[in-house]
GROMACS .gro file of C-alpha atoms in nm:
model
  358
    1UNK     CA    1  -3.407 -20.268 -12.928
    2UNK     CA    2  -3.474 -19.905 -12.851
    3UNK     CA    3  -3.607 -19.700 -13.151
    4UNK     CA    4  -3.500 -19.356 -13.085
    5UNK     CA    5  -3.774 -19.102 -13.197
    6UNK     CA    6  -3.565 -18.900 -13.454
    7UNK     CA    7  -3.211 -19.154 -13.449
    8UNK     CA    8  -3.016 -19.303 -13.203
    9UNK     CA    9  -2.908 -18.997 -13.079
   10UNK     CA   10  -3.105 -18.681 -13.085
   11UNK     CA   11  -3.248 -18.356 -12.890
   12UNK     CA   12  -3.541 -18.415 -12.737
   13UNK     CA   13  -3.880 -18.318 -12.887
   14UNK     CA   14  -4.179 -18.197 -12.692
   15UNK     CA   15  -4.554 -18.110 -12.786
   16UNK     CA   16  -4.576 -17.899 -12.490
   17UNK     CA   17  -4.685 -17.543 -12.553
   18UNK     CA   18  -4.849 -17.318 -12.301
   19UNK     CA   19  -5.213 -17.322 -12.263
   20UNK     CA   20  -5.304 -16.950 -12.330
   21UNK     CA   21  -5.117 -17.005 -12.704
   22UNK     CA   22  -5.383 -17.183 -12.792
   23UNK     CA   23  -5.630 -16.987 -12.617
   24UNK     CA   24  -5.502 -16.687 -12.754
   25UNK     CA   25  -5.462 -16.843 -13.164
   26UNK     CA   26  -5.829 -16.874 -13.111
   27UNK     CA   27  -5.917 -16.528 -12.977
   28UNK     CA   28  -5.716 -16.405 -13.255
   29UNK     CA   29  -5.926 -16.571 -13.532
   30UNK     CA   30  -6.299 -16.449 -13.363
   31UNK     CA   31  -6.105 -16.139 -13.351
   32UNK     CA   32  -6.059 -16.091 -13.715
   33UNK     CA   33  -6.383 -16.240 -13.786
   34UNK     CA   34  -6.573 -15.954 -13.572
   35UNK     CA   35  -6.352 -15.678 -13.682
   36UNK     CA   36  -6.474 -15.727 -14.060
   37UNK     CA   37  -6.829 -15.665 -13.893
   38UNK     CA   38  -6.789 -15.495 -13.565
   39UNK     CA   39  -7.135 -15.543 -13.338
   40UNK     CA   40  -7.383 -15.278 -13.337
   41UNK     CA   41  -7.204 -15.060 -13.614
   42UNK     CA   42  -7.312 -14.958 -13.992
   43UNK     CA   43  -7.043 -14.967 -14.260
   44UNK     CA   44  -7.045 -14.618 -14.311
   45UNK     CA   45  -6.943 -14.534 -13.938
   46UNK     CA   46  -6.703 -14.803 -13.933
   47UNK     CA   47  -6.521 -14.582 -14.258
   48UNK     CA   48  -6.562 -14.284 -14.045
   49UNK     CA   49  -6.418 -14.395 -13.773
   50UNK     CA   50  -6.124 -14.544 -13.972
   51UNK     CA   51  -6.044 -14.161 -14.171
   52UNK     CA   52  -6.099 -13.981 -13.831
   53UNK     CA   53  -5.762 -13.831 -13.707
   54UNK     CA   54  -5.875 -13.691 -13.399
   55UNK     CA   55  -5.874 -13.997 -13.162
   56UNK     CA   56  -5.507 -14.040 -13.176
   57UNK     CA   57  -5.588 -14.233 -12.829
   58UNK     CA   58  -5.808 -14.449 -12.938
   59UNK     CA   59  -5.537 -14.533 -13.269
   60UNK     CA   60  -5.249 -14.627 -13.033
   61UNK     CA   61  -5.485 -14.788 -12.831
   62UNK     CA   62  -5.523 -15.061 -13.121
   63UNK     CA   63  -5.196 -15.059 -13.223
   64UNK     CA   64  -5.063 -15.174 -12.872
   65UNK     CA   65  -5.375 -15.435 -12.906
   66UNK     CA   66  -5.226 -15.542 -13.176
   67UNK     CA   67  -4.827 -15.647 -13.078
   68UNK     CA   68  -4.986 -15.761 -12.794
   69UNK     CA   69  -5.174 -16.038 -12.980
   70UNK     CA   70  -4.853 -16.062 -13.185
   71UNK     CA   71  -4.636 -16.137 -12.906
   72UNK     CA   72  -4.917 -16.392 -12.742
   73UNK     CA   73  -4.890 -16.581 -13.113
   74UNK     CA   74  -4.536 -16.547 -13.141
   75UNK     CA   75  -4.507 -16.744 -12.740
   76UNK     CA   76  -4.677 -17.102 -12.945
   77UNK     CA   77  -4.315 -17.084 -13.172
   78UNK     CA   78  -4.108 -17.086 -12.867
   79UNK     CA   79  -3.857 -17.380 -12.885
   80UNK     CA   80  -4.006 -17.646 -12.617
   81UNK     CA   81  -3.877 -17.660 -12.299
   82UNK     CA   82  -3.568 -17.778 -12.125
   83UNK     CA   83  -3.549 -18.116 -12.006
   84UNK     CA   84  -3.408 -18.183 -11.669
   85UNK     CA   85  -3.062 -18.279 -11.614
   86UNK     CA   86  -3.046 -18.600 -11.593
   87UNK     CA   87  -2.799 -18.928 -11.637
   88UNK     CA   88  -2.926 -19.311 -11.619
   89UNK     CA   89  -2.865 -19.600 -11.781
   90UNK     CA   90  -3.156 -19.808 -11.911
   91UNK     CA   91  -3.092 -20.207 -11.886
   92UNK     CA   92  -3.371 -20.377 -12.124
   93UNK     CA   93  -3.317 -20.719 -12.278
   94UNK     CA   94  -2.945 -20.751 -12.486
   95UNK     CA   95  -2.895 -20.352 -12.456
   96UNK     CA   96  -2.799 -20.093 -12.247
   97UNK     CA   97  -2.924 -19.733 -12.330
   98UNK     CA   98  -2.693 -19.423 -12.155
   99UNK     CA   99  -2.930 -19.113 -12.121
  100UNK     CA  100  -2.821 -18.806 -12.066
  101UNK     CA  101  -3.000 -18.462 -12.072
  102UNK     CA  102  -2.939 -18.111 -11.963
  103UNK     CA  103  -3.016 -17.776 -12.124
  104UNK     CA  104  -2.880 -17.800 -12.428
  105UNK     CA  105  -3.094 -18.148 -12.497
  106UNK     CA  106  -3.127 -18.506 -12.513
  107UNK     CA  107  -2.934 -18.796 -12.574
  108UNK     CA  108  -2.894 -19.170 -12.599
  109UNK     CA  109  -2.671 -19.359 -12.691
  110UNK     CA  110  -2.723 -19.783 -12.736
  111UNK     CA  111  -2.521 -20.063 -12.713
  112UNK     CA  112  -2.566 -20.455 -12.708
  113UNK     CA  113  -2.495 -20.481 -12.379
  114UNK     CA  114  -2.594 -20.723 -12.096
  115UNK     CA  115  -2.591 -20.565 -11.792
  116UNK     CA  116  -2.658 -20.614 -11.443
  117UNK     CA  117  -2.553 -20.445 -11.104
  118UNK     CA  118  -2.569 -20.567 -10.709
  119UNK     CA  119  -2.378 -20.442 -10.428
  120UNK     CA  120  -2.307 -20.143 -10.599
  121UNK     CA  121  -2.100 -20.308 -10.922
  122UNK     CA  122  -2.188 -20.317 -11.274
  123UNK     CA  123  -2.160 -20.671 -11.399
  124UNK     CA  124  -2.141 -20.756 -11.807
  125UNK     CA  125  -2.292 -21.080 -11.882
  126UNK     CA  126  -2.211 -21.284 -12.148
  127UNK     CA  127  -2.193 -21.702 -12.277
  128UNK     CA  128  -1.861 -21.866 -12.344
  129UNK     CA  129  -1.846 -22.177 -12.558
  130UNK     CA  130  -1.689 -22.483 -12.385
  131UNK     CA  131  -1.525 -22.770 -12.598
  132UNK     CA  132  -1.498 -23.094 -12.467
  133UNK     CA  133  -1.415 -23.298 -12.804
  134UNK     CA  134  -1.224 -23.625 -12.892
  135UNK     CA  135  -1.178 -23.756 -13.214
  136UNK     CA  136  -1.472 -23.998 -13.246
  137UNK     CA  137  -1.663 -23.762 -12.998
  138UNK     CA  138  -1.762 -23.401 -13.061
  139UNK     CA  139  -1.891 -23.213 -12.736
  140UNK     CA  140  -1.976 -22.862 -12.720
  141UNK     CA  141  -2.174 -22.638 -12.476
  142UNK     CA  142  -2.202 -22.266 -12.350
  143UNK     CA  143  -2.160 -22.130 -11.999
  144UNK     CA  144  -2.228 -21.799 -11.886
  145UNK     CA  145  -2.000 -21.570 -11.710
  146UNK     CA  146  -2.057 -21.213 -11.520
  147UNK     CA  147  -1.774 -20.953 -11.564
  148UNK     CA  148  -1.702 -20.722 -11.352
  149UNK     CA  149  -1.645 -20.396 -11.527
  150UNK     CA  150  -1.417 -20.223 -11.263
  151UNK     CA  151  -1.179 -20.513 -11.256
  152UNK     CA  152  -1.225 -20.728 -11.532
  153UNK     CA  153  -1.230 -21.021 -11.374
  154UNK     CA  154  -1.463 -21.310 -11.489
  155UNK     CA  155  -1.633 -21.581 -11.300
  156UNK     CA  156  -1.866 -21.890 -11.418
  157UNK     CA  157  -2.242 -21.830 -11.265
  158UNK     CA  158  -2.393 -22.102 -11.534
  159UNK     CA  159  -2.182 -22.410 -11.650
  160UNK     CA  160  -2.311 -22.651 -11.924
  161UNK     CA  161  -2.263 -22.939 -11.658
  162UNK     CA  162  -2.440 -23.180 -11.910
  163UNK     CA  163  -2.149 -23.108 -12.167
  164UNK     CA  164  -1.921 -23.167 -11.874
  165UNK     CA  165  -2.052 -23.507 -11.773
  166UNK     CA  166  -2.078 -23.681 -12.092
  167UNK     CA  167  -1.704 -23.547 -12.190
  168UNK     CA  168  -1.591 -23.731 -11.811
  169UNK     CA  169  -1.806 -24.018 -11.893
  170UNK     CA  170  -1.712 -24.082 -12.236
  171UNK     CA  171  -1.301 -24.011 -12.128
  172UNK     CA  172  -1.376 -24.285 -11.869
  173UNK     CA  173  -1.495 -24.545 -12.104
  174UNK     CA  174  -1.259 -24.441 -12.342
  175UNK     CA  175  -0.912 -24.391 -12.105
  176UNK     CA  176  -0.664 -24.315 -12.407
  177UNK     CA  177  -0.842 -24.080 -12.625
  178UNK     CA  178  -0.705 -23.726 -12.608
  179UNK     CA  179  -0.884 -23.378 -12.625
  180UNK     CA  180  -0.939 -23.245 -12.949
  181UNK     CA  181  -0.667 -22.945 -12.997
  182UNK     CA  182  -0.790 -22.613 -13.170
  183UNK     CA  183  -0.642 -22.734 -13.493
  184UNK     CA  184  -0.725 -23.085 -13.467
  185UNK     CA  185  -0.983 -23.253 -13.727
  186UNK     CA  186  -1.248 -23.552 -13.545
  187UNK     CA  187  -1.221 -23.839 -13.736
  188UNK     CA  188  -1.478 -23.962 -14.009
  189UNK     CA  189  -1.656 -24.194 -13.763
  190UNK     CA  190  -1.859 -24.064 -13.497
  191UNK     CA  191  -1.998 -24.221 -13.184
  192UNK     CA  192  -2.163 -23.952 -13.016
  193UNK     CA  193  -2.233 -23.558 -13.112
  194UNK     CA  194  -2.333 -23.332 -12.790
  195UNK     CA  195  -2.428 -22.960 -12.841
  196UNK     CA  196  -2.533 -22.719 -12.587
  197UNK     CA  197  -2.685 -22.407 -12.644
  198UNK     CA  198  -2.784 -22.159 -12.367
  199UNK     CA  199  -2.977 -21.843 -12.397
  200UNK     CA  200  -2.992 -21.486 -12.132
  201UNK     CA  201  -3.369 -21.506 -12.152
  202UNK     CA  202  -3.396 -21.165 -11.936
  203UNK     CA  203  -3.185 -20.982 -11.602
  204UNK     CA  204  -3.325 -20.868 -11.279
  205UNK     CA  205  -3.135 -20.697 -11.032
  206UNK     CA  206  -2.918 -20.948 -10.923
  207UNK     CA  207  -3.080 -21.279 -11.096
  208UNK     CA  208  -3.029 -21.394 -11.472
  209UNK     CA  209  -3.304 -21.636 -11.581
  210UNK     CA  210  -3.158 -21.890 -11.866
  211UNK     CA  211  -3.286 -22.146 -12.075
  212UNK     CA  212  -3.055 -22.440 -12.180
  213UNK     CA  213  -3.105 -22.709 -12.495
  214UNK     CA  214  -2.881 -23.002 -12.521
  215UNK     CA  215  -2.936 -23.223 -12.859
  216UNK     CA  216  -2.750 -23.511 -12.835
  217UNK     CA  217  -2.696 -23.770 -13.134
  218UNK     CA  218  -2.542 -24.124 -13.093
  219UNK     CA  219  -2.437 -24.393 -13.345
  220UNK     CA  220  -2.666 -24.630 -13.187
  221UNK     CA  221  -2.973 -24.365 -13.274
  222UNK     CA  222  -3.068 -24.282 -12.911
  223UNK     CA  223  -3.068 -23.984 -12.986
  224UNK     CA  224  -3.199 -23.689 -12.690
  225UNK     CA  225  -3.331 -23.349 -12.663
  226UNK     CA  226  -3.360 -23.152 -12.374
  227UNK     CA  227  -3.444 -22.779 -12.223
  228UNK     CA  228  -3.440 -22.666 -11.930
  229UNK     CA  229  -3.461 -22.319 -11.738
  230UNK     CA  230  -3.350 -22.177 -11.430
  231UNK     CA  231  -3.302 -21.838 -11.249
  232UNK     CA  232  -2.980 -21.792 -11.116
  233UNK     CA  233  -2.851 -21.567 -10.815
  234UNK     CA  234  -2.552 -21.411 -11.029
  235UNK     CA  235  -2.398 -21.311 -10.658
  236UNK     CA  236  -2.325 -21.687 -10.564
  237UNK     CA  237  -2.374 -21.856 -10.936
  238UNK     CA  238  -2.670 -22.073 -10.770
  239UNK     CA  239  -3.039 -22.135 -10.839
  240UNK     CA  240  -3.269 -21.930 -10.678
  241UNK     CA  241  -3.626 -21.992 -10.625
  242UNK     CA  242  -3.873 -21.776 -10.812
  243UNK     CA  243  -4.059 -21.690 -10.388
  244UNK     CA  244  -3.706 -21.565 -10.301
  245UNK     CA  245  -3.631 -21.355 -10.598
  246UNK     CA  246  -3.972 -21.178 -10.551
  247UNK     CA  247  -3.936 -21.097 -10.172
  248UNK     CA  248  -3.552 -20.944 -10.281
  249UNK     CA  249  -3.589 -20.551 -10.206
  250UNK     CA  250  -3.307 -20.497 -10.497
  251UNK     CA  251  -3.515 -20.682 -10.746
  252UNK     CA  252  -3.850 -20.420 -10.670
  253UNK     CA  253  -3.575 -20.142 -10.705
  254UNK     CA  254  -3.467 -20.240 -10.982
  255UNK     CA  255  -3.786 -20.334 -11.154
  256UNK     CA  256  -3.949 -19.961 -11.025
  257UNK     CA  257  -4.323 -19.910 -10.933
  258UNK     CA  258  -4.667 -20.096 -11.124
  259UNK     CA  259  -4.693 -20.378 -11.305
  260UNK     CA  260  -4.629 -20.521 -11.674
  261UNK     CA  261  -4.796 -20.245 -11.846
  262UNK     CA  262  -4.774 -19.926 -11.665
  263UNK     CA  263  -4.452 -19.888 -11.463
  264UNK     CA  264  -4.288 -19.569 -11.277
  265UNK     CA  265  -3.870 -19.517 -11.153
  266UNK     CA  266  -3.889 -19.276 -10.906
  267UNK     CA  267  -3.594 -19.005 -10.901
  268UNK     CA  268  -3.462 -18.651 -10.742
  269UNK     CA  269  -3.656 -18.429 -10.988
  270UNK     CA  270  -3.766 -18.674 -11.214
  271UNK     CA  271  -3.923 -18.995 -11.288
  272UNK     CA  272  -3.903 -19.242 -11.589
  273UNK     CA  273  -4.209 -19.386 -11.623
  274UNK     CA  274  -4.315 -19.702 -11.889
  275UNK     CA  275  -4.635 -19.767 -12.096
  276UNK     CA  276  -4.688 -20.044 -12.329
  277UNK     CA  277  -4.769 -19.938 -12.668
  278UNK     CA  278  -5.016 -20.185 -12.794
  279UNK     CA  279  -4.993 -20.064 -13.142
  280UNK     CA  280  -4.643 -20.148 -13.174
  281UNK     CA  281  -4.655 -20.392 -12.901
  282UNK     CA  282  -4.338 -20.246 -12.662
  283UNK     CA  283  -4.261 -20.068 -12.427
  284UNK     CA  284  -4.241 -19.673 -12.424
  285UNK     CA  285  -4.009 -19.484 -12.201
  286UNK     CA  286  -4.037 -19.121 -12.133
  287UNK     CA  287  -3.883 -18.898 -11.831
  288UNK     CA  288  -4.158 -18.696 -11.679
  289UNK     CA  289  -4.065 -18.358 -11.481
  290UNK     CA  290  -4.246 -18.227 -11.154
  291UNK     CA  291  -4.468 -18.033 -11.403
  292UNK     CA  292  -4.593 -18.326 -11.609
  293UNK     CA  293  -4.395 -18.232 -11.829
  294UNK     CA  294  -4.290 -18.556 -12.058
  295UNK     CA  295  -4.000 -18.634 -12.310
  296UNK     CA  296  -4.024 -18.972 -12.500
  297UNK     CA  297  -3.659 -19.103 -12.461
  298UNK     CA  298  -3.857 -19.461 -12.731
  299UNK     CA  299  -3.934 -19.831 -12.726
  300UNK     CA  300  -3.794 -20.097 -12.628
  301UNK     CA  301  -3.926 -20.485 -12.684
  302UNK     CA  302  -3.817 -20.615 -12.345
  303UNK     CA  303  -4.075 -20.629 -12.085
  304UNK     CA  304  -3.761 -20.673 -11.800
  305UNK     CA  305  -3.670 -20.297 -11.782
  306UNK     CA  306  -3.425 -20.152 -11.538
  307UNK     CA  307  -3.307 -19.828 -11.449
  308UNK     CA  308  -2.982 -19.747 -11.330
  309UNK     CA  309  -2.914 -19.408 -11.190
  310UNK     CA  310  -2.576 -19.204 -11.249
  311UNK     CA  311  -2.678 -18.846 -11.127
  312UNK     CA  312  -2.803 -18.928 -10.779
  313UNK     CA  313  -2.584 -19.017 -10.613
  314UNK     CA  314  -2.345 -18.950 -10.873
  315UNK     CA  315  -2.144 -19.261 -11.010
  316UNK     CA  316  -1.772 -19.243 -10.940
  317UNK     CA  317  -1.533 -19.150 -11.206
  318UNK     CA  318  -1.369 -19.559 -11.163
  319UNK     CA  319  -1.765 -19.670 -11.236
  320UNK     CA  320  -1.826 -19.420 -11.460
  321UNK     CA  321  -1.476 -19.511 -11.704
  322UNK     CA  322  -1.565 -19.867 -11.695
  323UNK     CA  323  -1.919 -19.764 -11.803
  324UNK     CA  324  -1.761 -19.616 -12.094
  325UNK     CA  325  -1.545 -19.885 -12.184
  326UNK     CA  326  -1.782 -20.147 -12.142
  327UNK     CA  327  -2.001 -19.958 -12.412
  328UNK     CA  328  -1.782 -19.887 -12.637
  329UNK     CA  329  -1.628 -20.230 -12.635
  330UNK     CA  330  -1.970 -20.376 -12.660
  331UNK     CA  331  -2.053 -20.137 -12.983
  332UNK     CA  332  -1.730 -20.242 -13.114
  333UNK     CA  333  -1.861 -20.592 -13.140
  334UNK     CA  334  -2.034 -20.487 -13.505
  335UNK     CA  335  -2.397 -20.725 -13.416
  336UNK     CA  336  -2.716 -20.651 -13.229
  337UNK     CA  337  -2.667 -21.009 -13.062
  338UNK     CA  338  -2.455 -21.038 -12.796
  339UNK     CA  339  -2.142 -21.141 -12.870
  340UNK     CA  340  -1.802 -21.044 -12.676
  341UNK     CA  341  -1.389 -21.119 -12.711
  342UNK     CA  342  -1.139 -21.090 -12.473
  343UNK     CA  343  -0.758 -21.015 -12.504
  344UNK     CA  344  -0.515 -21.369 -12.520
  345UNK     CA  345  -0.357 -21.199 -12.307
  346UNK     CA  346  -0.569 -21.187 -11.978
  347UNK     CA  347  -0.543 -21.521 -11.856
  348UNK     CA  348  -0.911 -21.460 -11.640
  349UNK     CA  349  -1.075 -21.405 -11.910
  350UNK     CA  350  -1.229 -21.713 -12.042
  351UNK     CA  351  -1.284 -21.742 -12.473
  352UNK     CA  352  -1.597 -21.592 -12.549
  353UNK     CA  353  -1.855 -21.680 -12.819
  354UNK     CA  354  -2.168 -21.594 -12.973
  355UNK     CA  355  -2.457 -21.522 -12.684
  356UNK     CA  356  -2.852 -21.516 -12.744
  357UNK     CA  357  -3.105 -21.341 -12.540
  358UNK     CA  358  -3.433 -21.410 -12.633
   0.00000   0.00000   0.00000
């Protein structure tokens, strides 16, 4: 979870001040020090010099002196300075941050969103829950989908195959028991209870690494728990080896420049750049100009950070509405954890459920 320095959304905030304000705040106070006790003078021809009225030159000449300092001290209250214009969405863990800046400030807005991108589309991902019951049998799993935000359409990467094989197995040995309808009750006696759970342990460019637990409980007490991970290419739904998914250019683009702790997105005019914050053990973010200049946009737990740009090249305004929906549908959902709905309507889009990432 991001936490925003000031809110979720906010102007930015910058220590930055010019160096000769704090030069000059200095000056200022050895100034007034020495002027109580100017160098190389007695006290009486310091009051002489102070009544004399005919070095009118010499009296403007300290007067200027003066508003200059004044205007040198006034410079360290100046508001801090613009951040660049920018616009980039920051992937990390179950949320999605937008950022936007230009001259009238920062902002960022969050939302528990899943999100991933290849070939130039934004994906949403999400789990579904899959119910294979019969009365004396009570299977359930989760598959995960990817979404495609310009179209809608949904397709299984991740299927809870072990659900699937014990409800075809246990149909098999049991020919005439029917599927459990939405509104039908199992019966008192069980003979076997399956549940599959699967978790979005982290997204990078085009891979989603899961973990999957299956508990299964049988009348006879052989009873089984498994888990079991794997990284899957969300561009074909298959497993991809971890040698492949390092050599993958869009995965280093994605992932930026460094390593775990320090890490730097390079950009036209600006960078974002990462440091991990041992103190609160996560991840900052700021956006750092061409003069150093830094603006902390927060932190964020995950240590699989992405960074999507929308300035440069600018996103189209298709991409850029389904953005917006995808967000706001997401932040309609009312919980940090993932979870999504989709209209009865839509016959591609598959019942949703509750998803983890962990």
């Amino acid at each position: 979870m991001l936490l925003l320095y000031g809110g979720r959304e906010g102007r930015s905030k910058s220590n930055y001040a010019p160096a000769f304000c704090r030069a000059e705040d200095h000056s200022e106070k050895q100034l007034r020090k020495d002027d109580h006790t100017p160098p190389n003078s007695t006290t009486s021809e310091s009051t002489s010099v102070r009544k004399s009225s005919t070095n009118p030159v010499y009296l403007a000449t300290m007067r200027n002196t003066k508003l200059v300092l004044l205007a040198l001290l006034g410079a360290c209250a100046l508001p801090p300075p613009v951040p660049p214009t920018a616009e980039f969405l920051v992937s990390a863990g179950d949320q999605t941050y937008w950022v936007r800046s230009d001259n009238s400030g920062l902002k960022i807005r969050g939302s528990p969103l899943i999100l991933a991108r290849t070939g130039g589309r934004y994906y949403e991902i999400f789990v579904g829950e899959i119910d294979r019951s019969f009365p004396r049998a009570l299977l359930s799993g989760e598959r995960v989908f990817r979404r495609e935000l310009a179209t809608g359409d949904s397709t299984v990467i991740y299927d809870d195959t072990a659900i699937v094989h014990l409800s075809e197995e246990y149909h098999r040995q049991h020919p005439r028991a029917q599927l459990l309808g939405p509104d039908d009750d199992p019966e008192d006696d069980i003979d076997i209870t399956a549940v599959g759970e699967t978790d979005i342990l982290n997204v990078l460019g085009p891979y989603v690494a899961l973990e999957h637990r299956l508990s299964i409980e049988r009348a006879n007490d052989h009873d089984q728990d498994d888990t079991t991970r794997a990284v899957i290419d969300l561009r074909n739904g298959r497993p991809a080896e971890l040698d492949r998914m390092i050599r993958d250019s869009t995965v280093q683009e994605a992932a930026g420049e460094g390593g775990l702790v320090n890490r730097r997105w390079r950009h036209d005019g600006y960078d974002v750049i990462s440091h991990y914050d041992s103190v609160h053990k996560a991840n900052a973010l700021s956006m750092r100009d061409r003069r150093g200049r830094e603006w902390r946009l927060g932190l964020v737990a995950s240590s699989f950070v992405q960074i999507f740009w929308l300035d440069q090249p600018r996103v189209d305004p298709q991409t850029r509405h389904a953005l917006a929906r995808a967000f706001n549908d997401a932040t309609a959902y009312g919980e940090r954890i993932q979870q999504v709905s989709r209209k009865k309507s839509n016959p591609k889009s598959p019942a949703r459920a509750r998803g983890r990432q962990t």
